Short mmCIF file of C-alpha atoms and ligand atoms in Angstrom, two decimals:
data_model
loop_
_atom_site.label_atom_id
_atom_site.label_comp_id
_atom_site.label_asym_id
_atom_site.label_seq_id
_atom_site.Cartn_x
_atom_site.Cartn_y
_atom_site.Cartn_z
CA MET A 1 19.24 11.88 -17.30
CA LEU A 2 18.47 12.46 -13.64
CA LEU A 3 17.48 9.60 -11.34
CA SER A 4 15.59 10.45 -8.14
CA VAL A 5 15.61 7.91 -5.36
CA ILE A 6 12.72 8.28 -2.90
CA ILE A 7 13.30 6.85 0.56
CA PRO A 8 10.51 7.13 3.19
CA CYS A 9 11.97 7.03 6.72
CA TYR A 10 10.21 6.70 10.03
CA ASN A 11 12.39 6.19 13.11
CA GLU A 12 15.20 4.62 11.09
CA GLU A 13 18.23 5.94 13.03
CA LEU A 14 19.76 2.46 13.11
CA VAL A 15 19.76 1.94 9.36
CA ILE A 16 19.86 5.32 7.67
CA GLN A 17 23.66 5.70 7.51
CA GLU A 18 24.07 2.25 5.97
CA THR A 19 21.21 2.91 3.54
CA TYR A 20 22.95 6.10 2.44
CA ASN A 21 26.28 4.25 1.97
CA ARG A 22 24.78 1.44 -0.10
CA LEU A 23 22.62 3.77 -2.21
CA SER A 24 25.53 6.14 -2.94
CA GLU A 25 27.67 3.22 -4.08
CA VAL A 26 24.93 1.97 -6.39
CA MET A 27 24.33 5.46 -7.78
CA LYS A 28 28.00 5.82 -8.70
CA LYS A 29 27.73 2.63 -10.73
CA THR A 30 24.79 3.99 -12.75
CA GLU A 31 26.90 6.89 -14.08
CA MET A 32 23.70 8.98 -14.03
CA ASP A 33 23.02 12.24 -12.24
CA TYR A 34 21.06 11.45 -9.12
CA GLU A 35 19.35 12.82 -6.04
CA LEU A 36 18.57 10.89 -2.87
CA ILE A 37 15.29 12.25 -1.50
CA PHE A 38 14.88 11.12 2.09
CA VAL A 39 11.35 11.78 3.36
CA ASN A 40 11.42 12.01 7.13
CA ASP A 41 7.91 11.00 8.15
CA GLY A 42 7.84 12.67 11.57
CA SER A 43 10.54 10.49 13.14
CA ARG A 44 10.96 10.91 16.88
CA ASP A 45 14.49 9.53 17.01
CA ARG A 46 17.79 10.80 15.53
CA THR A 47 16.82 10.07 11.91
CA PHE A 48 16.48 13.75 10.98
CA SER A 49 19.74 14.87 12.59
CA ILE A 50 21.66 12.06 10.88
CA LEU A 51 20.07 13.04 7.57
CA LEU A 52 21.00 16.70 8.18
CA GLN A 53 24.65 15.75 8.70
CA LEU A 54 24.61 13.69 5.51
CA SER A 55 23.04 16.55 3.57
CA GLN A 56 25.75 18.96 4.72
CA LYS A 57 28.50 16.69 3.44
CA ASP A 58 26.75 15.51 0.29
CA GLN A 59 24.78 17.80 -2.05
CA PHE A 60 23.00 14.79 -3.57
CA VAL A 61 21.19 14.18 -0.29
CA LYS A 62 17.87 16.05 -0.12
CA ILE A 63 15.43 15.99 2.75
CA ILE A 64 11.70 16.53 3.04
CA SER A 65 10.64 16.55 6.66
CA PHE A 66 7.01 16.21 7.77
CA SER A 67 5.47 18.09 10.69
CA ARG A 68 4.34 14.74 12.14
CA ASN A 69 3.95 11.07 11.17
CA PHE A 70 1.61 10.93 8.16
CA GLY A 71 2.33 7.36 7.07
CA HIS A 72 4.38 5.53 4.47
CA GLN A 73 2.07 6.20 1.51
CA CYS A 74 2.04 9.95 2.21
CA ALA A 75 5.85 9.95 2.50
CA VAL A 76 6.22 8.25 -0.89
CA THR A 77 3.66 10.67 -2.35
CA ALA A 78 5.66 13.67 -1.10
CA GLY A 79 8.81 12.20 -2.64
CA ILE A 80 7.13 11.76 -6.03
CA ASN A 81 5.55 15.23 -5.86
CA ASN A 82 8.93 16.87 -5.18
CA CYS A 83 11.33 14.88 -7.33
CA ASN A 84 13.02 16.32 -10.40
CA GLY A 85 14.17 13.10 -12.07
CA ASN A 86 13.37 11.71 -15.49
CA LEU A 87 13.22 8.47 -13.56
CA ALA A 88 12.38 7.81 -9.92
CA ALA A 89 13.06 4.76 -7.78
CA ILE A 90 10.98 4.14 -4.65
CA ILE A 91 12.75 2.09 -2.01
CA ASP A 92 12.31 1.32 1.70
CA ALA A 93 14.91 2.69 4.11
CA ASP A 94 15.49 -0.61 5.90
CA LEU A 95 17.48 -2.33 3.10
CA GLN A 96 14.90 -5.10 2.77
CA ASP A 97 14.79 -4.14 -0.87
CA PRO A 98 18.48 -4.34 -1.87
CA PRO A 99 19.58 -1.04 -3.51
CA GLU A 100 21.66 -3.02 -6.03
CA ILE A 101 18.39 -4.22 -7.62
CA ILE A 102 17.88 -0.65 -8.88
CA LEU A 103 20.66 -1.41 -11.39
CA ASP A 104 18.69 -4.41 -12.69
CA MET A 105 15.57 -2.24 -12.86
CA LEU A 106 17.41 0.40 -14.88
CA GLU A 107 18.68 -2.27 -17.24
CA ILE A 108 15.16 -3.69 -17.75
CA GLN A 109 13.77 -0.18 -18.17
CA GLN A 110 16.24 0.63 -20.93
CA ARG A 111 16.08 -2.74 -22.68
CA GLU A 112 12.27 -2.95 -22.69
CA LYS A 113 11.57 0.79 -22.93
CA ALA A 114 9.30 0.27 -19.94
CA ASN A 115 7.54 3.05 -18.06
CA VAL A 116 7.42 1.08 -14.82
CA VAL A 117 9.67 -1.68 -13.53
CA TYR A 118 8.14 -3.15 -10.35
CA GLY A 119 9.91 -5.44 -7.92
CA VAL A 120 8.34 -8.87 -7.43
CA ARG A 121 9.36 -10.71 -4.27
CA LYS A 122 10.52 -14.22 -5.10
CA LYS A 123 11.42 -14.90 -1.52
CA ARG A 124 10.98 -12.98 1.71
CA GLU A 125 13.41 -13.46 4.55
CA GLY A 126 12.86 -12.64 8.18
CA GLU A 127 9.12 -11.95 8.08
CA SER A 128 6.59 -13.50 10.40
CA ARG A 129 4.50 -16.34 9.04
CA PHE A 130 1.40 -14.26 9.77
CA LYS A 131 2.65 -11.40 7.56
CA LEU A 132 3.61 -13.73 4.71
CA LEU A 133 0.26 -15.51 4.79
CA THR A 134 -1.93 -12.40 5.06
CA ALA A 135 0.06 -10.64 2.31
CA LYS A 136 -0.16 -13.66 0.02
CA TYR A 137 -3.93 -14.00 0.32
CA PHE A 138 -4.65 -10.28 0.38
CA TYR A 139 -2.99 -9.63 -2.99
CA ARG A 140 -4.83 -12.58 -4.56
CA PHE A 141 -8.16 -11.56 -3.01
CA LEU A 142 -7.77 -7.96 -4.20
CA ASN A 143 -7.18 -9.20 -7.74
CA LYS A 144 -10.38 -11.24 -7.60
CA VAL A 145 -12.60 -8.38 -6.48
CA SER A 146 -11.08 -5.40 -8.28
CA GLU A 147 -11.65 -4.19 -11.80
CA VAL A 148 -7.90 -3.72 -12.35
CA GLN A 149 -5.34 -6.53 -12.33
CA PHE A 150 -2.42 -6.01 -9.97
CA PRO A 151 0.84 -7.95 -10.05
CA ILE A 152 0.98 -10.15 -6.96
CA ASP A 153 3.74 -10.16 -4.31
CA THR A 154 4.63 -6.60 -5.26
CA GLY A 155 5.16 -3.68 -2.91
CA ASP A 156 6.10 -0.10 -3.66
CA PHE A 157 9.71 -0.93 -4.57
CA ARG A 158 9.82 0.13 -8.22
CA LEU A 159 11.26 2.38 -10.90
CA ILE A 160 8.91 4.83 -12.64
CA ASP A 161 9.48 7.25 -15.48
CA ARG A 162 8.41 10.87 -16.03
CA ASN A 163 5.10 9.92 -17.68
CA ILE A 164 4.08 8.03 -14.57
CA ILE A 165 5.40 10.76 -12.24
CA ASP A 166 3.36 13.41 -14.09
CA GLU A 167 0.23 11.24 -14.11
CA PHE A 168 0.70 10.57 -10.43
CA ASN A 169 0.98 14.28 -9.68
CA ASN A 170 -2.35 14.83 -11.43
CA LEU A 171 -4.24 12.40 -9.19
CA HIS A 172 -6.70 14.07 -6.86
CA GLU A 173 -7.45 11.31 -4.37
CA LYS A 174 -5.98 11.82 -0.92
CA ASN A 175 -6.06 8.31 0.47
CA LYS A 176 -3.66 6.56 -1.84
CA TYR A 177 -2.84 2.91 -2.44
CA ILE A 178 0.21 3.73 -4.52
CA ARG A 179 1.12 0.30 -5.90
CA GLY A 180 -2.48 -0.08 -7.08
CA LEU A 181 -2.67 3.39 -8.62
CA ILE A 182 0.52 2.86 -10.62
CA SER A 183 -0.76 -0.49 -11.97
CA TRP A 184 -4.04 1.20 -12.81
CA MET A 185 -2.22 3.80 -14.95
CA GLY A 186 -1.23 1.26 -17.54
CA TYR A 187 1.63 2.11 -19.96
CA LYS A 188 4.36 -0.50 -20.24
CA GLN A 189 5.03 -2.19 -16.90
CA MET A 190 7.64 -4.93 -16.46
CA PRO A 191 8.48 -7.11 -13.45
CA CYS A 192 11.91 -7.42 -11.86
CA TYR A 193 12.24 -10.51 -9.64
CA TYR A 194 14.31 -10.24 -6.48
CA GLU A 195 14.78 -11.74 -3.05
CA ARG A 196 13.55 -9.60 -0.21
CA LYS A 197 16.06 -9.55 2.62
CA GLU A 198 15.74 -9.20 6.33
CA ARG A 199 15.54 -5.72 7.83
CA PHE A 200 19.10 -4.38 8.32
CA ALA A 201 18.34 -3.21 11.88
CA GLY A 202 15.48 -2.00 14.04
CA GLU A 203 11.97 -3.32 13.83
CA THR A 204 9.04 -2.98 11.48
CA LYS A 205 7.28 0.40 11.40
CA TYR A 206 4.19 -1.30 9.97
CA PRO A 207 2.26 -2.72 12.93
CA LEU A 208 -0.94 -4.65 12.27
CA LYS A 209 -3.05 -1.49 12.54
CA LYS A 210 -1.18 0.28 9.72
CA MET A 211 -1.18 -2.89 7.62
CA MET A 212 -4.96 -3.20 7.95
CA LYS A 213 -5.43 0.46 7.07
CA LEU A 214 -3.38 0.03 3.89
CA ALA A 215 -5.31 -3.11 2.99
CA LYS A 216 -8.61 -1.29 3.56
CA THR A 217 -7.54 1.63 1.37
CA GLY A 218 -6.52 -0.82 -1.37
CA LEU A 219 -9.81 -2.69 -1.18
CA LEU A 220 -12.16 0.30 -0.90
CA SER A 221 -10.43 2.37 -3.56
CA PHE A 222 -10.28 -0.40 -6.14
CA SER A 223 -13.47 -2.38 -5.60
CA ASN A 224 -17.16 -1.71 -5.10
CA LYS A 225 -17.86 -5.41 -4.66
CA PRO A 226 -18.22 -5.28 -0.85
CA LEU A 227 -21.24 -3.04 -1.48
CA MET A 228 -22.89 -5.96 -3.28
CA LEU A 229 -22.62 -8.15 -0.19
CA PRO A 230 -25.74 -6.73 1.54
CA ILE A 231 -27.74 -7.25 -1.64
CA TRP A 232 -26.72 -10.90 -1.93
CA ILE A 233 -27.29 -11.63 1.75
CA GLY A 234 -30.68 -9.90 1.49
CA CYS A 235 -31.66 -12.03 -1.51
CA ILE A 236 -30.69 -15.25 0.25
CA PHE A 237 -32.76 -14.39 3.32
CA LEU A 238 -35.71 -13.38 1.20
CA LEU A 239 -35.65 -16.80 -0.46
CA ILE A 240 -35.29 -18.62 2.85
CA SER A 241 -38.21 -16.71 4.37
CA LEU A 242 -40.40 -17.44 1.33
CA LEU A 243 -39.61 -21.15 1.57
CA TYR A 244 -40.33 -21.06 5.29
CA ALA A 245 -43.67 -19.35 4.70
CA ILE A 246 -44.68 -21.96 2.15
CA ILE A 247 -43.75 -24.83 4.45
CA ALA A 248 -45.65 -23.24 7.35
CA LEU A 249 -48.72 -22.73 5.16
CA VAL A 250 -48.69 -26.32 3.95
CA LEU A 251 -48.32 -27.64 7.49
CA VAL A 252 -51.23 -25.50 8.68
CA ILE A 253 -53.41 -26.75 5.80
CA ILE A 254 -52.69 -30.42 6.50
CA LYS A 255 -53.12 -29.62 10.22
CA SER A 256 -49.91 -31.22 11.38
CA GLY A 257 -49.82 -30.89 15.16
CA SER A 258 -46.08 -31.29 15.28
CA PHE A 259 -45.44 -27.86 13.81
CA VAL A 260 -45.13 -25.63 16.82
CA ALA A 261 -42.22 -23.27 16.21
CA GLY A 262 -40.13 -22.83 19.32
CA TRP A 263 -38.92 -19.50 20.61
CA SER A 264 -35.29 -20.54 20.06
CA SER A 265 -35.60 -20.47 16.29
CA ILE A 266 -37.15 -16.99 16.44
CA PHE A 267 -34.49 -15.88 18.88
CA PHE A 268 -31.75 -17.17 16.59
CA ILE A 269 -33.18 -15.51 13.49
CA VAL A 270 -33.56 -12.13 15.24
CA ILE A 271 -30.01 -12.15 16.56
CA PHE A 272 -28.60 -13.39 13.27
CA LEU A 273 -30.38 -10.82 11.13
CA GLY A 274 -29.40 -8.11 13.60
CA GLY A 275 -25.77 -9.12 13.05
CA VAL A 276 -26.14 -9.15 9.30
CA GLN A 277 -27.72 -5.69 9.36
CA LEU A 278 -24.95 -4.24 11.49
CA LEU A 279 -22.35 -5.75 9.18
CA THR A 280 -23.94 -4.30 6.08
CA VAL A 281 -24.39 -0.88 7.66
CA GLY A 282 -20.72 -1.10 8.62
CA ILE A 283 -19.68 -1.75 5.03
CA LEU A 284 -21.69 1.24 3.86
CA GLY A 285 -20.14 3.27 6.66
CA GLU A 286 -16.62 2.48 5.52
CA TYR A 287 -17.31 3.79 2.02
CA ILE A 288 -19.02 6.87 3.40
CA GLY A 289 -16.01 7.42 5.67
CA GLU A 290 -13.73 7.37 2.63
CA LEU A 291 -16.00 9.85 0.85
CA PHE A 292 -15.97 12.10 3.91
CA ASP A 293 -12.15 12.00 4.03
CA GLU A 294 -11.92 12.98 0.39
CA ALA A 295 -14.61 15.67 0.73
CA LYS A 296 -12.69 17.40 3.52
CA ASN A 297 -9.92 17.88 0.99
CA ARG A 298 -7.16 18.32 3.55
CA PRO A 299 -3.59 18.11 2.29
CA GLU A 300 -2.10 14.63 2.44
CA TYR A 301 0.93 15.83 4.38
CA ILE A 302 2.48 18.96 5.85
CA ILE A 303 6.14 19.68 5.15
CA SER A 304 7.91 21.45 7.99
CA GLU A 305 11.36 21.61 6.38
CA LYS A 306 13.10 21.05 3.06
CA VAL A 307 16.87 20.67 2.71
CA ASN A 308 18.84 20.98 -0.58
CA LEU A 309 15.55 21.00 -2.49
N1 LIG B 401 7.59 4.18 7.00
C1 LIG B 401 7.20 5.52 6.95
N2 LIG B 401 6.14 5.93 7.73
C2 LIG B 401 5.45 5.06 8.52
C3 LIG B 401 5.83 3.69 8.53
C4 LIG B 401 6.90 3.29 7.74
O1 LIG B 401 7.79 6.33 6.25
O2 LIG B 401 4.52 5.49 9.19
C5 LIG B 401 8.72 3.76 6.16
C6 LIG B 401 9.81 2.99 6.90
O3 LIG B 401 10.76 3.84 7.46
C7 LIG B 401 10.38 2.12 5.80
C8 LIG B 401 9.19 1.86 4.91
O4 LIG B 401 8.24 2.84 5.21
O5 LIG B 401 11.36 2.81 5.04
C9 LIG B 401 8.62 0.47 5.12
O6 LIG B 401 8.39 0.26 6.50
P1 LIG B 401 8.81 -1.08 7.23
O7 LIG B 401 10.11 -1.57 6.70
O8 LIG B 401 8.76 -0.85 8.70
O9 LIG B 401 7.63 -2.05 6.81
P2 LIG B 401 7.73 -3.62 6.51
O10 LIG B 401 8.88 -3.81 5.58
O11 LIG B 401 7.95 -4.25 7.84
O12 LIG B 401 6.41 -3.93 5.91
MG1 LIG B 402 10.73 -3.21 5.85
#
């Protein structure tokens, strides 16, 4: 049995040595063959040179280095595409997901004969209230609008087996929401509850912009419900306008002098409908943008260097 550990790294010079130490210790406890696949996602600091030194001393350290920063999901994808294991663990480089939990995941995987063991965060330390709140509601919202059910409070920290790895490698979509895709695959998936720690050092590499992009990919690739929004809004306005027409007609018939519609109501309606139209065109645009991205069929990432692989 070979266990591949996939570790995406972007500017992680402050943590990478410690991550390597902790992971190596855990791997020795598993008594399995292993490989540590560090995916250097275009880091601009010393991450790659530290990894190179580690790989010279330790044959179990393998490196995939990107030509530039392609993003966390692409880094994980490259790790899965290039791993040789019967099992693969995906883990962040910053030690927020404790490497020791991989032992629990292995135990659950063997006991339950599971194809996926995903980490569920019982508690999250050292995250901003904004991040906790948006994450909490996003995962619940996504479950409401998507056709697939996703476990909540779950990131990409998980253990997957060869079936899942092979299925994953057969996927053709470029813009991936990995946690969602793995849930979507089915097979036997079991939770593993753990406490998410504070980052070991450095700061988050997921600013708001990247978080929103990931959320958008998750929403657009697993739900067509936003496309229904224009239809519903349209129906509501159609009804309102019909009602308004009837009222106006009745008032004209009974010759009520008080019914002189002011310009402000017209002004309001024009502005409001203009806004609604822009919003709905925007929603359509987002889906078309996704289609365009997929149609271009560019590779998800470009590897500039491989070490020990
Ligand atoms: N990461 C990456 N590419 C990126 C951003 C992040 O490979 O463009 C890696 C990062 O090095 C870390 C993991 O993805 O191993 C999760 O990032 P981070 O811990 O900064 O996110 P957070 O835990 O704050 O959501
Ligand atoms: Mg982190």
